[in-house]
Amino acid sequence: MFYWVTHCMVLVLLQIVLPALFVFVALLFSLIVPPFGKYPALELQPWMYEEQFTFISEDVPEEASTKRLISALLNNPGFGTKCMKDRPEDTPCEGSGSDWAPPPLAPALMDMLLNGNWTAEFPSPGCECSSKNNKRMLPECSAGAGGMPPPQVPRNTGDTLQNLTGRNISDYLVKTYPQIISKRWEDPCAVTDLGICTHSAEGALLCLQP
Ligand SMILES: *[C@@H]1O[C@H](CO)[C@@H](O)[C@H](O)[C@H]1NC(C)=O
Ligand SMILES: *[C@@H]1O[C@H](CO)[C@@H](O)[C@H](O)[C@H]1NC(C)=O
Ligand SMILES: *[C@@H]1O[C@H](CO)[C@@H](O)[C@H](O)[C@H]1NC(C)=O
């Protein structure tokens, strides 16, 4: 009789009490949640990613809507909301830009681009893409790929506006994007007033004092 009662108690413990206990413990763990709302809301804006390039191409310059769009891009408040009235102080407006001018180019490179035998099908030096034998993340472009740098103007928001009117835009974009991406992500160290700085994976600025 004593043996039977003990056996029965163990069975009750194993089959009823223990599973219920596990569920209870699991429910307790579900109460541990990370504290939400600890950080202030972050406004998403393109300037989080540093220098921004935008381009225009005046394909139908005589059209009124084209003129309106270009004058909106060239006048205040310009791009986005950064230079609108009543903006918070932490997104400073950088004052209106200067004139349209192409960025400086090495004389030898300019010579090569001006005197090369470029055609509509082959408007500028080429790039080498990833292939079966040679794997790479980004195309490797020869100097001057994409052609002469287009005239550009700095805008009050810190953006750079390029004028690609009359150019082969796909050729320019395909051959210059590796340059922009590698400048943004691969240039690991920059020397600044704070020392040698780099961006962590989370985007924070890490600096090493000299
Ligand atoms: C430029 O290329 C075209 C077509 O390939 C050729 O006929 C012409 O002779 C070339 N001109 C020069 C200066 O190399
Ligand atoms: C862009 O370039 C074209 C061709 O060079 C020129 O006609 C046009 O006026 C330029 N646009 C602006 C806004 O400067
Ligand atoms: C633009 O350039 C590419 C080569 O990068 C060429 O294949 C294409 O035909 C060109 N487009 C025009 C409209 O000339």
Coordinates of C-alpha atoms and ligand atoms in Angstrom, one line a residue:
M1 CA 0.0 0.0 0.0
F2 CA 2.8 2.5 1.0
Y3 CA 4.6 1.7 -2.2
W4 CA 1.5 2.3 -4.3
V5 CA 0.9 5.7 -2.7
T6 CA 4.5 6.9 -3.2
H7 CA 4.4 5.7 -6.8
C8 CA 1.2 7.6 -7.4
M9 CA 2.7 10.8 -5.9
V10 CA 5.7 10.6 -8.2
L11 CA 3.4 10.1 -11.2
V12 CA 1.4 13.2 -10.2
L13 CA 4.6 15.2 -9.8
L14 CA 6.0 14.1 -13.1
Q15 CA 2.8 14.4 -15.2
I16 CA 1.0 17.3 -13.7
V17 CA 3.1 19.5 -11.4
L18 CA 6.3 19.5 -13.4
P19 CA 4.9 20.4 -16.8
A20 CA 2.8 23.2 -15.1
L21 CA 6.0 24.4 -13.4
F22 CA 7.8 24.6 -16.7
V23 CA 5.0 26.6 -18.3
F24 CA 5.0 28.9 -15.3
V25 CA 8.8 29.4 -15.6
A26 CA 8.5 30.0 -19.3
L27 CA 5.8 32.7 -18.7
L28 CA 8.1 34.3 -16.2
F29 CA 10.8 34.6 -18.8
S30 CA 8.3 36.2 -21.2
L31 CA 8.0 39.1 -18.8
I32 CA 11.7 40.0 -19.5
V33 CA 11.4 42.3 -22.5
P34 CA 13.9 44.9 -23.6
P35 CA 12.9 48.5 -22.6
F36 CA 11.3 50.1 -25.6
G37 CA 11.2 53.9 -26.0
K38 CA 14.5 54.4 -24.3
Y39 CA 16.0 56.4 -27.2
P40 CA 14.4 59.4 -28.8
A41 CA 12.9 58.9 -32.2
L42 CA 15.4 59.1 -35.0
E43 CA 14.4 61.1 -38.0
L44 CA 15.4 59.3 -41.2
Q45 CA 17.1 61.6 -43.7
P46 CA 19.6 61.1 -46.5
W47 CA 22.3 63.2 -44.8
M48 CA 22.8 60.4 -42.3
Y49 CA 24.8 58.9 -45.0
E50 CA 27.2 61.9 -45.4
E51 CA 27.8 63.3 -48.9
Q52 CA 24.9 63.0 -51.3
F53 CA 25.1 63.4 -55.1
T54 CA 22.0 64.2 -57.2
F55 CA 21.9 64.8 -60.9
I56 CA 19.7 66.6 -63.3
S57 CA 19.5 66.1 -67.1
E58 CA 17.6 68.8 -69.0
D59 CA 16.1 66.6 -71.7
V60 CA 13.2 69.0 -72.5
P61 CA 14.6 72.3 -71.3
E62 CA 11.9 74.4 -72.9
E63 CA 9.1 72.7 -70.9
A64 CA 7.7 74.8 -68.0
S65 CA 7.6 71.9 -65.6
T66 CA 11.3 71.1 -66.2
K67 CA 12.1 74.8 -65.5
R68 CA 10.1 74.8 -62.3
L69 CA 11.7 71.6 -61.0
I70 CA 15.2 72.9 -61.7
S71 CA 14.6 76.2 -60.1
A72 CA 13.2 74.4 -57.1
L73 CA 16.3 72.4 -56.8
L74 CA 18.6 75.5 -57.2
N75 CA 16.7 77.9 -54.9
N76 CA 15.9 77.8 -51.2
P77 CA 15.0 75.7 -49.4
G78 CA 16.5 73.3 -51.9
F79 CA 16.6 69.6 -51.2
G80 CA 14.5 67.9 -48.6
T81 CA 13.4 69.6 -45.4
K82 CA 16.9 70.5 -44.0
C83 CA 16.8 74.2 -44.9
M84 CA 13.1 74.8 -44.4
K85 CA 12.0 77.4 -41.8
D86 CA 11.6 76.3 -38.2
R87 CA 14.0 73.4 -38.5
P88 CA 15.8 72.3 -35.4
E89 CA 19.4 73.6 -34.9
D90 CA 21.0 70.1 -35.2
T91 CA 20.6 70.1 -39.0
P92 CA 22.5 73.3 -40.0
C93 CA 22.1 74.8 -43.4
E94 CA 25.3 75.4 -45.1
G95 CA 24.6 78.6 -46.9
S96 CA 24.0 78.8 -50.7
G97 CA 26.5 77.2 -53.0
S98 CA 28.7 78.8 -55.6
D99 CA 28.7 78.4 -59.3
W100 CA 28.6 75.3 -61.5
A101 CA 32.1 73.9 -62.1
P102 CA 33.5 70.5 -62.8
P103 CA 35.7 69.1 -60.0
P104 CA 39.4 69.3 -60.6
L105 CA 40.9 66.6 -62.8
A106 CA 44.6 65.5 -63.3
P107 CA 45.9 67.0 -66.6
A108 CA 47.0 63.7 -68.0
L109 CA 43.6 62.2 -67.3
M110 CA 41.9 65.2 -69.0
D111 CA 44.1 64.9 -72.0
M112 CA 43.3 61.2 -72.3
L113 CA 39.5 61.8 -72.1
L114 CA 39.6 64.8 -74.5
N115 CA 41.7 63.1 -77.1
G116 CA 40.4 59.5 -76.9
N117 CA 38.5 58.0 -79.7
W118 CA 35.1 57.8 -77.9
T119 CA 32.0 56.7 -79.7
A120 CA 28.3 56.6 -78.7
E121 CA 28.7 52.9 -78.0
F122 CA 32.0 53.3 -76.1
P123 CA 31.8 56.8 -74.5
S124 CA 34.5 56.4 -71.8
P125 CA 37.1 54.0 -70.5
G126 CA 35.6 50.7 -69.2
C127 CA 35.2 48.7 -66.1
E128 CA 35.9 45.0 -65.4
C129 CA 33.1 43.2 -63.7
S130 CA 33.1 40.0 -61.7
S131 CA 33.6 36.9 -63.8
K132 CA 33.9 33.2 -63.3
N133 CA 37.7 33.4 -63.0
N134 CA 38.0 36.8 -61.2
K135 CA 35.5 37.3 -58.4
R136 CA 35.1 40.8 -57.1
M137 CA 32.5 42.7 -55.0
L138 CA 32.5 45.9 -57.2
P139 CA 33.5 46.5 -60.8
E140 CA 37.1 47.6 -61.2
C141 CA 37.2 50.7 -63.3
S142 CA 40.1 52.2 -65.1
A143 CA 41.0 55.9 -64.6
G144 CA 38.5 58.2 -66.3
A145 CA 35.7 55.6 -66.4
G146 CA 32.4 57.4 -66.9
G147 CA 34.1 60.2 -68.9
M148 CA 34.7 63.9 -68.0
P149 CA 33.4 64.8 -64.5
P150 CA 30.2 66.7 -65.1
P151 CA 29.7 70.3 -63.9
Q152 CA 28.5 70.4 -60.3
V153 CA 27.3 72.9 -57.7
P154 CA 27.2 72.5 -53.9
R155 CA 23.8 73.1 -52.5
N156 CA 22.8 74.7 -49.2
T157 CA 21.9 71.3 -47.7
G158 CA 25.4 70.0 -48.3
D159 CA 24.3 67.9 -51.3
T160 CA 26.1 68.1 -54.6
L161 CA 24.0 68.6 -57.7
Q162 CA 25.5 67.4 -61.0
N163 CA 24.4 68.4 -64.5
L164 CA 24.4 65.4 -66.8
T165 CA 22.6 67.1 -69.6
G166 CA 23.5 65.6 -73.0
R167 CA 25.5 62.7 -71.5
N168 CA 25.1 59.0 -71.6
I169 CA 23.7 58.8 -68.1
S170 CA 23.7 55.0 -67.7
D171 CA 27.4 54.9 -68.8
Y172 CA 28.2 57.5 -66.2
L173 CA 26.3 55.9 -63.3
V174 CA 27.4 52.4 -64.0
K175 CA 31.0 53.3 -64.1
T176 CA 31.2 55.8 -61.2
Y177 CA 29.0 54.1 -58.6
P178 CA 31.9 51.8 -57.5
Q179 CA 33.9 54.9 -56.7
I180 CA 31.1 56.4 -54.6
I181 CA 30.5 53.2 -52.7
S182 CA 34.1 52.5 -52.0
K183 CA 34.6 56.1 -50.9
R184 CA 31.7 55.7 -48.4
W185 CA 32.4 52.2 -47.1
E186 CA 36.0 51.3 -47.8
D187 CA 37.9 54.4 -46.9
P188 CA 38.5 53.1 -43.4
C189 CA 40.3 56.0 -41.8
A190 CA 40.0 59.7 -42.1
V191 CA 42.3 62.2 -40.4
T192 CA 40.3 64.8 -38.7
D193 CA 40.6 67.4 -35.9
L194 CA 39.5 64.6 -33.5
G195 CA 42.4 62.3 -34.5
I196 CA 42.2 59.4 -36.9
C197 CA 38.5 58.6 -37.2
T198 CA 36.6 55.6 -38.7
H199 CA 33.0 54.5 -38.6
S200 CA 32.0 51.5 -36.6
A201 CA 29.6 49.0 -38.1
E202 CA 26.8 50.7 -36.2
G203 CA 27.7 54.0 -37.8
A204 CA 29.3 55.6 -34.7
L205 CA 32.4 57.7 -35.2
L206 CA 35.4 56.1 -33.5
C207 CA 38.5 58.3 -33.1
L208 CA 42.1 57.6 -32.1
Q209 CA 43.9 60.5 -30.5
P210 CA 47.3 61.1 -32.1
Ligands
LIG1 C1 38.3 56.0 -84.1 O1 37.5 54.8 -84.3 C2 36.9 54.7 -85.5 C3 36.0 53.4 -85.5 O2 36.6 52.4 -84.7 C4 38.0 54.6 -86.6 O3 37.4 54.4 -87.9 C5 38.9 55.8 -86.5 O4 40.0 55.7 -87.4 C6 39.4 56.0 -85.1 N1 40.1 57.3 -85.1 C7 41.3 57.4 -84.5 C8 41.9 58.8 -84.5 O5 41.9 56.5 -83.9
LIG2 C1 23.3 71.9 -67.8 O1 24.1 71.7 -68.9 C2 23.5 72.0 -70.2 C3 24.4 71.6 -71.3 O2 25.8 71.9 -71.0 C4 23.2 73.5 -70.2 O3 22.6 73.9 -71.4 C5 22.2 73.8 -69.0 O4 22.0 75.2 -69.0 C6 22.8 73.3 -67.7 N1 21.8 73.5 -66.7 C7 22.0 74.2 -65.6 C8 20.9 74.2 -64.6 O5 23.0 74.8 -65.4
LIG3 C1 25.6 54.5 -73.4 O1 26.9 53.8 -73.1 C2 26.8 52.4 -73.2 C3 28.1 51.8 -72.8 O2 28.4 52.1 -71.5 C4 26.4 51.9 -74.6 O3 26.2 50.5 -74.6 C5 25.0 52.6 -74.9 O4 24.7 52.2 -76.3 C6 25.1 54.1 -74.8 N1 23.8 54.7 -75.0 C7 23.6 55.6 -75.9 C8 22.2 56.1 -76.0 O5 24.5 56.1 -76.6

